[in-house]
Coordinates of C-alpha atoms in Angstrom, one line a residue:
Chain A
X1 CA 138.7 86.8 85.9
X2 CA 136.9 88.8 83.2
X3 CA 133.5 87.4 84.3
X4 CA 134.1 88.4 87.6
X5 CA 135.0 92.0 86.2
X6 CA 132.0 92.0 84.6
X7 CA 129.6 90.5 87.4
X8 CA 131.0 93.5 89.3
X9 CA 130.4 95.9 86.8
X10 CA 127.1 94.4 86.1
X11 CA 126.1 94.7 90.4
X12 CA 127.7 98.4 90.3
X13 CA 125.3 99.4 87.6
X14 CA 122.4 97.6 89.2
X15 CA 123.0 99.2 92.5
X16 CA 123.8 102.7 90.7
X17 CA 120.2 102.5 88.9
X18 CA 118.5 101.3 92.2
X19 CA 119.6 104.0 93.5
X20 CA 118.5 106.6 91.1
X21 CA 115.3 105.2 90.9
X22 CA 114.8 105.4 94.4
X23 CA 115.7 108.7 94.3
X24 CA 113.2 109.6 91.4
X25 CA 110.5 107.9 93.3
X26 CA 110.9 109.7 96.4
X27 CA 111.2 113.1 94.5
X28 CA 107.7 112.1 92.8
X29 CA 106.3 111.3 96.3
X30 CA 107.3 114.3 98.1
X31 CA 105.7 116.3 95.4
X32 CA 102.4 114.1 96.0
X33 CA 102.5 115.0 99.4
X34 CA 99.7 118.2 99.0
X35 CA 96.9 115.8 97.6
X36 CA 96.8 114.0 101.1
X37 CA 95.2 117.0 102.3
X38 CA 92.5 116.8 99.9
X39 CA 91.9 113.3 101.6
X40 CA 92.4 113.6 105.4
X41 CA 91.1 110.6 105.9
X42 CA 94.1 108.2 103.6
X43 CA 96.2 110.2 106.3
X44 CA 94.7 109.7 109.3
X45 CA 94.2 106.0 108.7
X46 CA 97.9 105.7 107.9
X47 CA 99.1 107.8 111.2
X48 CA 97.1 105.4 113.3
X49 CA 98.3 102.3 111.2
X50 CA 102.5 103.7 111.3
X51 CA 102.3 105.4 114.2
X52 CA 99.5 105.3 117.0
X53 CA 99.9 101.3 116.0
X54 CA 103.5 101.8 116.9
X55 CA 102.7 103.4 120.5
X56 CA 102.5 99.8 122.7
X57 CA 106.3 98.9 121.4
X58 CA 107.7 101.9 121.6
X59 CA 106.5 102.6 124.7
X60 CA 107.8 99.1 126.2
X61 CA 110.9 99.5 124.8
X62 CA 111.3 102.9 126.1
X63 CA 110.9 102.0 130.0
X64 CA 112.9 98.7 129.4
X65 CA 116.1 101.1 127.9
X66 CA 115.4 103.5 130.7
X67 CA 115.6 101.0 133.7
X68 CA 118.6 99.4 132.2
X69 CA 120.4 102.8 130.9
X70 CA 118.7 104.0 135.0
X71 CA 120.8 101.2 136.1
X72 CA 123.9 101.0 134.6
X73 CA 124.1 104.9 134.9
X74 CA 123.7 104.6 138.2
X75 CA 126.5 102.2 139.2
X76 CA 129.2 104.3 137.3
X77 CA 128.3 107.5 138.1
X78 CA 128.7 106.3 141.7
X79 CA 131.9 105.2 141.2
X80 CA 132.8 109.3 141.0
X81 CA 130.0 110.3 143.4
X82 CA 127.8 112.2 140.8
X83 CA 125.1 109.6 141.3
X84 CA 122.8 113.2 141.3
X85 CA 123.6 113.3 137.9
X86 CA 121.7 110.7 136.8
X87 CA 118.6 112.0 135.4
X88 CA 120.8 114.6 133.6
X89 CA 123.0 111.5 131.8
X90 CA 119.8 109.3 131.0
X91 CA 117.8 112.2 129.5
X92 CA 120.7 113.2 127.4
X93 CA 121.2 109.8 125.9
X94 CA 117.7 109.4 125.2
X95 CA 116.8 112.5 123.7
X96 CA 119.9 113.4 122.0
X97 CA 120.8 109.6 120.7
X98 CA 118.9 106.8 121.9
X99 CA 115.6 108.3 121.5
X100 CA 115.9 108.7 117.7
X101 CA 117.7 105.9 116.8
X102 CA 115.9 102.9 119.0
X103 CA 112.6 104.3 117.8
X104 CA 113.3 104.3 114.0
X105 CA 114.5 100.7 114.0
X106 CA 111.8 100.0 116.3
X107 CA 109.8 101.8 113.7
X108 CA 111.4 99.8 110.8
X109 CA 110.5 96.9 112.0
X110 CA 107.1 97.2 113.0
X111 CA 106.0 100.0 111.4
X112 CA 108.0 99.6 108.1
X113 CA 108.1 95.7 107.4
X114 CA 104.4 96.2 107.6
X115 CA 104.4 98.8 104.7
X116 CA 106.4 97.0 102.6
X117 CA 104.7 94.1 102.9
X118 CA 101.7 95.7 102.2
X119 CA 102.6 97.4 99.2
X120 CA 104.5 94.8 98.0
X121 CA 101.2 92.6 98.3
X122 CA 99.2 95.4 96.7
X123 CA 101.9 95.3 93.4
X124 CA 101.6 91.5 93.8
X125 CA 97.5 90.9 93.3
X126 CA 97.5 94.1 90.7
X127 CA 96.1 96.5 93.0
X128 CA 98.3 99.4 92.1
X129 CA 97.9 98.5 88.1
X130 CA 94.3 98.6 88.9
X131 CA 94.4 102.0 90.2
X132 CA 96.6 103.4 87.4
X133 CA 94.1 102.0 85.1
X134 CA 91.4 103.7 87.0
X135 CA 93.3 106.6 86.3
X136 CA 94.1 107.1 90.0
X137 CA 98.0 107.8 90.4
X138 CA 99.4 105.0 92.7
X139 CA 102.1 107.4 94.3
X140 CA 99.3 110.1 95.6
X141 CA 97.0 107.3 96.3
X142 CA 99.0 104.9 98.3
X143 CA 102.5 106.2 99.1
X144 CA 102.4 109.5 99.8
X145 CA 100.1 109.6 102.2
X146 CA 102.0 106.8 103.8
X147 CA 105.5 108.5 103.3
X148 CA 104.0 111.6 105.4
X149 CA 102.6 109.5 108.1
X150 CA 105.9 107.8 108.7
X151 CA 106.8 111.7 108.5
X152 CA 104.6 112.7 111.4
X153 CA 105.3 109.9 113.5
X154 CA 108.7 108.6 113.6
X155 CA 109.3 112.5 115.9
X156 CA 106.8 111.5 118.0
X157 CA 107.3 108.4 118.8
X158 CA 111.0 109.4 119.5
X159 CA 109.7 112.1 121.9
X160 CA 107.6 109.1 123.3
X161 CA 110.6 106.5 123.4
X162 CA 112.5 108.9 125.6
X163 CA 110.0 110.0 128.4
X164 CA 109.3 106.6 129.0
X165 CA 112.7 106.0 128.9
X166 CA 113.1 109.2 131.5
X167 CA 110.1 107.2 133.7
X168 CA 112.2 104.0 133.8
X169 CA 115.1 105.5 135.0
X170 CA 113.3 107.4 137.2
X171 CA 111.4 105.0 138.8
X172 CA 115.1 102.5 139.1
X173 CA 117.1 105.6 140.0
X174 CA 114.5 107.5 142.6
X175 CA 112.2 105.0 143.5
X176 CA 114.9 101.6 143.9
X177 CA 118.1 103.5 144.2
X178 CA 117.4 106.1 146.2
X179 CA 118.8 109.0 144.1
X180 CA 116.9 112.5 145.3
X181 CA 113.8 113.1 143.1
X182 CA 113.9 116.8 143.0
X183 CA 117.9 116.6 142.3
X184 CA 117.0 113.8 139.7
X185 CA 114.4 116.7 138.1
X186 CA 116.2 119.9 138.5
X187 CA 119.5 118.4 137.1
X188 CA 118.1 117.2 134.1
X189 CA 116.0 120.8 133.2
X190 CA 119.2 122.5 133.8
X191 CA 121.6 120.7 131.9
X192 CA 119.1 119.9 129.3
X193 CA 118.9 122.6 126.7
X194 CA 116.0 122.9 124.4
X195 CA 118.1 123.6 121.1
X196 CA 120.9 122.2 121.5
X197 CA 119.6 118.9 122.7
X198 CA 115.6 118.6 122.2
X199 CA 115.6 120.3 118.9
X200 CA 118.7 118.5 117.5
X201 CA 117.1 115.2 118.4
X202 CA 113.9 116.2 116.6
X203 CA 115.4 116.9 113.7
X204 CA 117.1 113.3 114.2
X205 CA 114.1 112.0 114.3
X206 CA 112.3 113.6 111.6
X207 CA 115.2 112.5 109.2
X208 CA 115.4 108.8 110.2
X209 CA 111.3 109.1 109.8
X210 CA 111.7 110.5 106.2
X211 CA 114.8 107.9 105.6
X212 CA 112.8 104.5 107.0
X213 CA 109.9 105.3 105.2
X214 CA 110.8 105.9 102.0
X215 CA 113.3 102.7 102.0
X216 CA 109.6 101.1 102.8
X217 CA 107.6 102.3 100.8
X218 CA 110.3 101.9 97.9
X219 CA 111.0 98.7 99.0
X220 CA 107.6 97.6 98.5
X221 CA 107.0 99.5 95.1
X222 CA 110.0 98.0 93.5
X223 CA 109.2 94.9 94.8
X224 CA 109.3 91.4 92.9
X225 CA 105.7 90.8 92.7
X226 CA 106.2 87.4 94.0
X227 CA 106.1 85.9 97.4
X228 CA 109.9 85.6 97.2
X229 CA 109.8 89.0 96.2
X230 CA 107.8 90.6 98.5
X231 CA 109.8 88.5 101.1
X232 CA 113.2 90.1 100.2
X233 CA 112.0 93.4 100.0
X234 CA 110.9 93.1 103.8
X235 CA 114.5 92.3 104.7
X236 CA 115.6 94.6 102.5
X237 CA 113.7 97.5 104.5
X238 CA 114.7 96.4 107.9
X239 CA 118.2 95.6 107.0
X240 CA 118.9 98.7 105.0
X241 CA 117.1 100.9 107.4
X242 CA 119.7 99.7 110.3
X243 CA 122.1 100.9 108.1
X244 CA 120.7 104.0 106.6
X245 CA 119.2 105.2 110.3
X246 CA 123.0 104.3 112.3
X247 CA 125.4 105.5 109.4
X248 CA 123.5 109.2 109.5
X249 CA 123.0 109.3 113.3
X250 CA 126.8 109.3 113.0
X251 CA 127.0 112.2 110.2
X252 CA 124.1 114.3 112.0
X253 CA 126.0 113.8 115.4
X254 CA 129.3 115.2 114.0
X255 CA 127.5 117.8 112.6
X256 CA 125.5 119.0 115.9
X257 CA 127.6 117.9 118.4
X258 CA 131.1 118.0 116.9
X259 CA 131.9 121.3 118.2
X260 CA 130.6 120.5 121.8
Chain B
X1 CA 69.7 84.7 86.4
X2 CA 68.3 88.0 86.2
X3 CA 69.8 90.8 84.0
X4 CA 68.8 94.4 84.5
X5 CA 66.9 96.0 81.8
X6 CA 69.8 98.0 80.3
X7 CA 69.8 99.8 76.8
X8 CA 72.3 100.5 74.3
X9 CA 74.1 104.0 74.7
X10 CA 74.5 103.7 71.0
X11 CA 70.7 103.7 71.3
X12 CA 70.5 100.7 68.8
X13 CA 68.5 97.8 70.1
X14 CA 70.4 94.8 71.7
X15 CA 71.2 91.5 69.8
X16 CA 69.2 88.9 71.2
X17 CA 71.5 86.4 72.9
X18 CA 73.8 84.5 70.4
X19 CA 73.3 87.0 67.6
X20 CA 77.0 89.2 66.5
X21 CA 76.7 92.9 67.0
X22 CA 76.0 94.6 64.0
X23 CA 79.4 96.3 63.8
X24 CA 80.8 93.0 63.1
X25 CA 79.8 93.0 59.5
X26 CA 79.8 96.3 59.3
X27 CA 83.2 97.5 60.8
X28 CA 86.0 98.6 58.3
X29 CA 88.4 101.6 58.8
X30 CA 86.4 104.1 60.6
X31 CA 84.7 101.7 62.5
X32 CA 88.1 100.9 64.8
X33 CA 88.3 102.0 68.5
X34 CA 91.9 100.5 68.4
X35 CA 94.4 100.4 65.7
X36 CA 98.0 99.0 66.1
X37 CA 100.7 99.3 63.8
X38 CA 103.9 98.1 63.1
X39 CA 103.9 97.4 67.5
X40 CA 107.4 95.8 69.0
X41 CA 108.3 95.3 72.5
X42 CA 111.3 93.6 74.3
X43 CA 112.1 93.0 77.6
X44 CA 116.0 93.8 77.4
X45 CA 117.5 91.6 74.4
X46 CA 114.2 89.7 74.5
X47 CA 111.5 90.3 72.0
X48 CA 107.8 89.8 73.5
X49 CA 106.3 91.1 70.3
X50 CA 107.2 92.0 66.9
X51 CA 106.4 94.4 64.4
X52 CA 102.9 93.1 65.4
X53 CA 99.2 94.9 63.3
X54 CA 96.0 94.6 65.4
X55 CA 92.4 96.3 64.8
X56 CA 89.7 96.3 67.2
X57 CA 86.7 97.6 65.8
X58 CA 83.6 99.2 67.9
X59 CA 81.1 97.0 69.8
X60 CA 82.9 94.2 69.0
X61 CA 84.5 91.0 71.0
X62 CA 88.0 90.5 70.0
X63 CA 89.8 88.0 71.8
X64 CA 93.6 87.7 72.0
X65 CA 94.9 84.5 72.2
X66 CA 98.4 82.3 72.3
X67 CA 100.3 80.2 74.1
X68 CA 101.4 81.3 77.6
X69 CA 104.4 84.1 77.5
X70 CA 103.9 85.5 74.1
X71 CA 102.7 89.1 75.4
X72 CA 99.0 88.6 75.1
X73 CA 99.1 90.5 78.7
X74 CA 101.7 92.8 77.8
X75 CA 99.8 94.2 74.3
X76 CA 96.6 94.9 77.0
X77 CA 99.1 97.1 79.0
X78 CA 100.4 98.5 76.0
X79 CA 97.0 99.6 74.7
X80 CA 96.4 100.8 78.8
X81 CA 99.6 102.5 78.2
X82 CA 101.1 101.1 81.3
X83 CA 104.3 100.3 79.7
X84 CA 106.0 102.1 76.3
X85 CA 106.6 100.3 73.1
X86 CA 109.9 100.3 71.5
X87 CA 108.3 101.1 68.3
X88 CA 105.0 101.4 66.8
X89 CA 101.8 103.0 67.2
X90 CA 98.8 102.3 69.5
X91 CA 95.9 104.2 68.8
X92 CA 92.9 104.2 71.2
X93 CA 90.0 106.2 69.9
X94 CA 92.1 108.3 67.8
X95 CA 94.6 108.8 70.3
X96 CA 98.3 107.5 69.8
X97 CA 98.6 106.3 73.6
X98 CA 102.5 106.1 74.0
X99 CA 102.7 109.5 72.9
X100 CA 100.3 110.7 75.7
X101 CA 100.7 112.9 78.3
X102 CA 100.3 112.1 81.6
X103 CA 97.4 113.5 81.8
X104 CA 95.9 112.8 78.6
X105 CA 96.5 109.5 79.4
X106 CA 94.3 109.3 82.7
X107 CA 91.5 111.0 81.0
X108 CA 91.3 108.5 78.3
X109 CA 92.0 105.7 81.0
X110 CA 88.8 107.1 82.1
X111 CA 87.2 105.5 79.3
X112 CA 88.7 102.2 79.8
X113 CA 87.7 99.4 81.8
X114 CA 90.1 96.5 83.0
X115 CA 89.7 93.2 84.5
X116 CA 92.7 92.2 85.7
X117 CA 93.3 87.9 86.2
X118 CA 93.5 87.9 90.1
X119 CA 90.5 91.0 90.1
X120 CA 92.7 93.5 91.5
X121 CA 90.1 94.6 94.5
X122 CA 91.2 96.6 97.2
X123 CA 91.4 94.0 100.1
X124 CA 90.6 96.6 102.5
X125 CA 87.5 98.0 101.1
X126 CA 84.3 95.8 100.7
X127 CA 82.6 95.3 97.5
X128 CA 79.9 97.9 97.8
X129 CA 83.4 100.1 98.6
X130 CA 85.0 98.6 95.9
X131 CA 82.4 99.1 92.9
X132 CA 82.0 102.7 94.1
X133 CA 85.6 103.7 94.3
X134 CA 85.7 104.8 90.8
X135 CA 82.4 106.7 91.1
X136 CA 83.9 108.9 94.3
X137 CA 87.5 109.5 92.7
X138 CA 86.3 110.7 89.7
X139 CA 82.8 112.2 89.8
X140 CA 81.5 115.0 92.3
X141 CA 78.0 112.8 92.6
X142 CA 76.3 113.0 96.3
X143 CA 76.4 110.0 97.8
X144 CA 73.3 108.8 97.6
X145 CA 73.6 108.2 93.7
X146 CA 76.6 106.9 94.2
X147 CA 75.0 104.6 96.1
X148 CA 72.6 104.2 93.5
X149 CA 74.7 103.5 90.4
X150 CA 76.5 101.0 92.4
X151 CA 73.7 98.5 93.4
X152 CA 72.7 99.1 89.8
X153 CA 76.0 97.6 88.6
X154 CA 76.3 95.1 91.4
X155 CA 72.6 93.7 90.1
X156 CA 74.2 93.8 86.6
X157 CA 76.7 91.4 87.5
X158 CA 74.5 89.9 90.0
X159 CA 76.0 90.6 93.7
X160 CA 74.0 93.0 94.4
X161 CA 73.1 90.7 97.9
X162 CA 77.3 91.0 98.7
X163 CA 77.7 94.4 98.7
X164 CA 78.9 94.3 102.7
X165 CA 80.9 91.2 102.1
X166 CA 84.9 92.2 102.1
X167 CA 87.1 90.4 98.9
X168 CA 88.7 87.7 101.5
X169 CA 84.7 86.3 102.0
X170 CA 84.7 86.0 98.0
X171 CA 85.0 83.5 96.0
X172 CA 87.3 83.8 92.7
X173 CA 84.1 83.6 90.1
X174 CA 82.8 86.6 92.3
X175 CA 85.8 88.6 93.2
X176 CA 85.9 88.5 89.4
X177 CA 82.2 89.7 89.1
X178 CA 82.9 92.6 91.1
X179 CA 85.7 93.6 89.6
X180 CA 83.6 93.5 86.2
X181 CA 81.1 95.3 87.9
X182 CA 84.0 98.2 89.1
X183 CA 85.2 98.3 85.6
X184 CA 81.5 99.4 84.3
X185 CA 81.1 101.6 87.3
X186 CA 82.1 105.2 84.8
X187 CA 80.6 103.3 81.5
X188 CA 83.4 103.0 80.0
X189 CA 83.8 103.0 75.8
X190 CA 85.9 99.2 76.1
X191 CA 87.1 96.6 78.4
X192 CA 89.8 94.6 78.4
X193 CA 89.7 91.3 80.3
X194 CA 93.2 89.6 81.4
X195 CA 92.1 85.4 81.6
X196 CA 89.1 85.9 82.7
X197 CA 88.1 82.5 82.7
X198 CA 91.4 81.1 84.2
X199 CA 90.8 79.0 87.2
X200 CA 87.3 78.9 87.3
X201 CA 84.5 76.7 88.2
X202 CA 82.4 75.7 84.9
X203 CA 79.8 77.3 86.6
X204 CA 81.8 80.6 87.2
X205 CA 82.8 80.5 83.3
X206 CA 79.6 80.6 82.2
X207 CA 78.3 83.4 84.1
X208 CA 81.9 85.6 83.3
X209 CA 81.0 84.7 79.7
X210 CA 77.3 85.5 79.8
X211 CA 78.1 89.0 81.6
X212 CA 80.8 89.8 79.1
X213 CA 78.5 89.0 76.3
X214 CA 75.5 90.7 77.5
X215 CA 77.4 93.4 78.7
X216 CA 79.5 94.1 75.8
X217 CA 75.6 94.2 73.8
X218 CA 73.6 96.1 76.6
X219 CA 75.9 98.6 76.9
X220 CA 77.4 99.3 73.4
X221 CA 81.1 98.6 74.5
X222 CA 84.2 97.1 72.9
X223 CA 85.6 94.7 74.4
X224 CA 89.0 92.8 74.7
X225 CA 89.9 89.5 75.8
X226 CA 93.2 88.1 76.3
X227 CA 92.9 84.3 76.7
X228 CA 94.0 80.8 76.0
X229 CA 90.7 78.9 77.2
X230 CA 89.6 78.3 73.0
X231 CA 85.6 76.5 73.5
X232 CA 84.7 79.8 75.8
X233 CA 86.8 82.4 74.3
X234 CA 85.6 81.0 70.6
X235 CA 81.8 81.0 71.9
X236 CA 81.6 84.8 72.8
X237 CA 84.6 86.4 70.4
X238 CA 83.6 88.3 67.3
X239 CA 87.0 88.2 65.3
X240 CA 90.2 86.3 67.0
X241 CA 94.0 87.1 66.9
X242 CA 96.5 84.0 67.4
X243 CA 99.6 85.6 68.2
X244 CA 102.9 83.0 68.9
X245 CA 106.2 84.1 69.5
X246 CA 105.7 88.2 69.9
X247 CA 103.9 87.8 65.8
X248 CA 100.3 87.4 64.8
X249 CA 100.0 84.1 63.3
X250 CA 96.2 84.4 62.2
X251 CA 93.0 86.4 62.8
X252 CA 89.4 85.7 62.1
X253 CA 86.2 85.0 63.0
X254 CA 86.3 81.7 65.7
X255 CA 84.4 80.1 62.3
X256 CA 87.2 80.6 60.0
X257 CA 89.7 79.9 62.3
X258 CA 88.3 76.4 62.9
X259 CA 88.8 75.7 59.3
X260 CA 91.9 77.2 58.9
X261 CA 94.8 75.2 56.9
X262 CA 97.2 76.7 59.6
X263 CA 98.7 73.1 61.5
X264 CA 99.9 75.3 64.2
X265 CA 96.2 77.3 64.4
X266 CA 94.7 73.8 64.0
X267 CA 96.9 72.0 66.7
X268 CA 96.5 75.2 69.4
X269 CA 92.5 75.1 69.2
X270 CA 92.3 71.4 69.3
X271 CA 95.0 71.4 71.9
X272 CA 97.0 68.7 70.3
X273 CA 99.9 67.6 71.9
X274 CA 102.3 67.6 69.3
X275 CA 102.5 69.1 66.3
X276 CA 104.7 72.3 64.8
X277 CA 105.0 72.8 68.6
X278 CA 106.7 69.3 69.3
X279 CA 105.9 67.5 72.4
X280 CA 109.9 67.1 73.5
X281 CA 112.0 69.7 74.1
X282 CA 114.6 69.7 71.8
X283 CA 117.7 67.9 72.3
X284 CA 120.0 65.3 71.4
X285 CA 118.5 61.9 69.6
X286 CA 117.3 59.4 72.8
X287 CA 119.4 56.1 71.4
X288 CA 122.8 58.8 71.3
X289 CA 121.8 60.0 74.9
X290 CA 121.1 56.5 76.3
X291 CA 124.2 54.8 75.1
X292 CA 126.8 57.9 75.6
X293 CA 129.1 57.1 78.3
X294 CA 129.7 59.4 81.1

């Protein structure tokens, strides 16, 4: 019994100092963040690498949610004969929810796995000991630039996810189903207001962005430097991401849409 | 193989191959680029070295060596000052490194050279890429010199022909040459080399051990070596420290550690399998083990 106390105690304190560290690390990173724009080019490399890399799945994924959100929309809302509200349902559930969400764990595990793995890799063969004793700080070098990239991208990819997501439903609604186009249009720019709904799923995004890619990029700093290592932290990102990106879409939904 | 035609920047003439730079004689207490004192570090509860004295003196070969796990890697990133001691002092060049700044410590890192055991190259950057990183993070040279100095120290380790090649396409002897030359790419004062000859080719081992020799003499540096490989280490090494169990057992020239008294020192550079480091693991007498009952 007193071993397991203290196994318990021991995990707490483990967790607690993970915790802090990660914290500490992601403070130091953020404050790296104006050197990348002493080096566009670490940036721009790592926007195409996180994000326009990131385009092809998120794009897929998008029309696929929207033809099957399109569809299932569809048969309910004719149930109550608001079938014209379509467009107006789909869009909201993309951009205010789906949108944000589906792309950052999309974006974990494409985008992030990748990062981890890579940094994890570059701890593993003494890359990032090499450039501290080159005198070139590891955090400007390598994760910041890589933090503000997953920064930049994760909102657009979100805005991506849900007009391809709008298209799908479109084209299954409209084009299969026979809803009205215009009324498929002007419903959805009336009922969809820029704050309130665009805005609010922006700033969705932009947190999940900053959440999934600092649990990556941590991930793979704190890393094992092993191949069993390296291998955990991977999980670790995608797993933890799931649960970081869903347990805060809840808290930032009560918080913008409580009131509604 | 062909060496550039490098000079001192000591400006004293090289050693002709073989020959000890004159600072081994010579060295005594001013003479020291690195001086550690009383030095302990531990991992949690356990103790990877001990209340441990080392001096490195200037243009010198000093090779650190030991069984496997008993810190030889950790006291290079303690002199790098990659990790903190729990006590002691480690003094590079006058400066007590632990008690750095952050930015003191980069500038002296500056200075410092490292080959790591695996090379360390970027794996997205090819070698010509590689050697000149240094150059472009910390110097405002144009380009063109840049691209000067780096065939210069890519013909000094002789690559100079792989400068487009990317580190996948190398083999370990060169990734390791490379690396060597990337370390000399801001002419460093020292250079500390992690096992440099572990896992090589014979070939490979004696072209790492020609360039550290010749490089260490063309180019008036002090250099490090952490390894357990004894015939190459003892070939090229000025002085030696034998450090077991986080403590320096003995130091010397290779010569007077060959006819030290020492049975451990004897049985660790002949590589004798038993000795004061027994051959069995220790437990329970064989007869008692194979007649207890279960």
């Amino acid at each position: 019994m007193l071993g397991w106390i203290q196994n318990l105690g021991h995990s707490a304190l483990g967790f607690v100092e993970r915790v802090g560290r990660a914290h500490l690390f992601l403070f130091q990173a953020l404050a790296a963040i104006p050197s990348c724009f002493k080096n566009p080019y670490l940036l721009t490399t790592q926007v195409y690498s996180v994000g326009v890399l990131s385009i092809q799945i998120i794009l897929i994924s998008g029309v696929t949610v929207g033809l099957v959100l399109g569809l299932q929309m569809y048969n309910t809302l004719t149930d109550f004969g608001a079938e014209d509200s379509l467009g107006t349902v789909v869009a909201l559930s993309l951009v205010r929810e789906l949108g944000p969400v589906l792309s950052a764990l999309l974006f974990s595990g494409r985008a992030g796995s990748a990062l981890t793995a890579e940094i994890g890799l570059m701890k593993a063969t003494e890359q990032l000991s090499g450039l501290e004793m080159m005198a070139v700080d590891p955090i400007k070098r390598v994760i910041a630039p890589r933090l503000l990239a997953g920064i930049i991208s994760m909102p657009l990819l979100a805005a991506i996810f849900s007009a391809a997501g709008i298209i799908g439903s479109y084209f299954i609604g409209v084009n299969q189903l026979g809803v009205d186009a215009g009324v498929f249009w002007s419903q959805m720019t009336a009922k969809v207001d820029f704050y309130d709904d665009i805005f609010n799923g922006f700033i969705k995004s932009l947190v999940f962005g900053i959440v999934a890619t600092w649990i990556a990029v941590f991930e793979g700093y704190d890393s094992v430097p092993t191949t069993a290592g390296v291998s955990r932290a991977v999980t670790r990102t995608v797993v933890h991401t799931a649960f970081a990106v869903l347990g805060l879409d809840f808290v930032l939904t009560a918080l913008m849409f409580g009131e509604v | 193989m062909e060496y550039p035609e490098l000079q001192r920047q000591d400006g004293r003439s090289p050693a002709v191959d073989g020959d000890r730079p004159a600072a081994a004689n010579a060295a005594d207490g001013e003479d020291l680029l690195v001086k550690i004192r009383g030095l302990h570090f531990a991992y949690g509860e356990r103790v990877i070295l001990d209340n441990v004295d080392i001096d490195i003196r200037r243009s010198e070969i000093t090779t650190i060596m030991g069984p496997s796990g008993t810190g030889k890697t950790t006291l290079l990133r303690l002199i790098g000052g990659q990790v903190l001691p729990n006590a002691g002092s480690v003094e590079v060049d006058g400066q007590n490194v632990p008690t750095l700044s952050r930015s003191d410590l980069y500038e002296l890192r500056k200075r410092m050279g490292m080959l790591f055991q695996t090379g360390a190259l970027f794996t997205d950057l090819s070698v010509f890429d590689n050697v000149a990183f240094p150059l472009r993070e910390h110097t405002e040279l144009p380009e063109t010199l840049i691209r000067d100095l780096v065939l210069i120290k890519l013909q000094a380790v002789g690559l100079r022909g792989a400068k487009d090649l990317m580190p996948a396409e190398l083999s370990g002897g060169m990734s390791r040459r490379v690396a060597l030359a990337r370390a000399i790419a801001l002419d460093p004062m020292m250079i500390m080399y992690d096992e440099p000859f572990t896992g090589q080719d014979p070939i490979s081992v004696g072209v790492i051990m020609q360039l550290i020799r010749r490089i260490n003499q063309y180019m008036g540096l002090t250099s490090i070596l952490v390894s357990h490989d004894v015939a190459e280490a003892s070939a090229i090494s000025d002085r030696i420290y034998l450090i077991s169990e986080g403590k320096v057992v003995e130091q010397g020239s290779p010569t007077e550690l060959q006819e030290s008294p020492s049975e451990w020192t004897q049985q660790f550079l002949r590589g004798k399998a038993d000795g004061p480091v027994p051959f069995h693991y220790s437990a329970q007498p064989f007869a008692d083990e194979l007649m207890a009952i279960e």
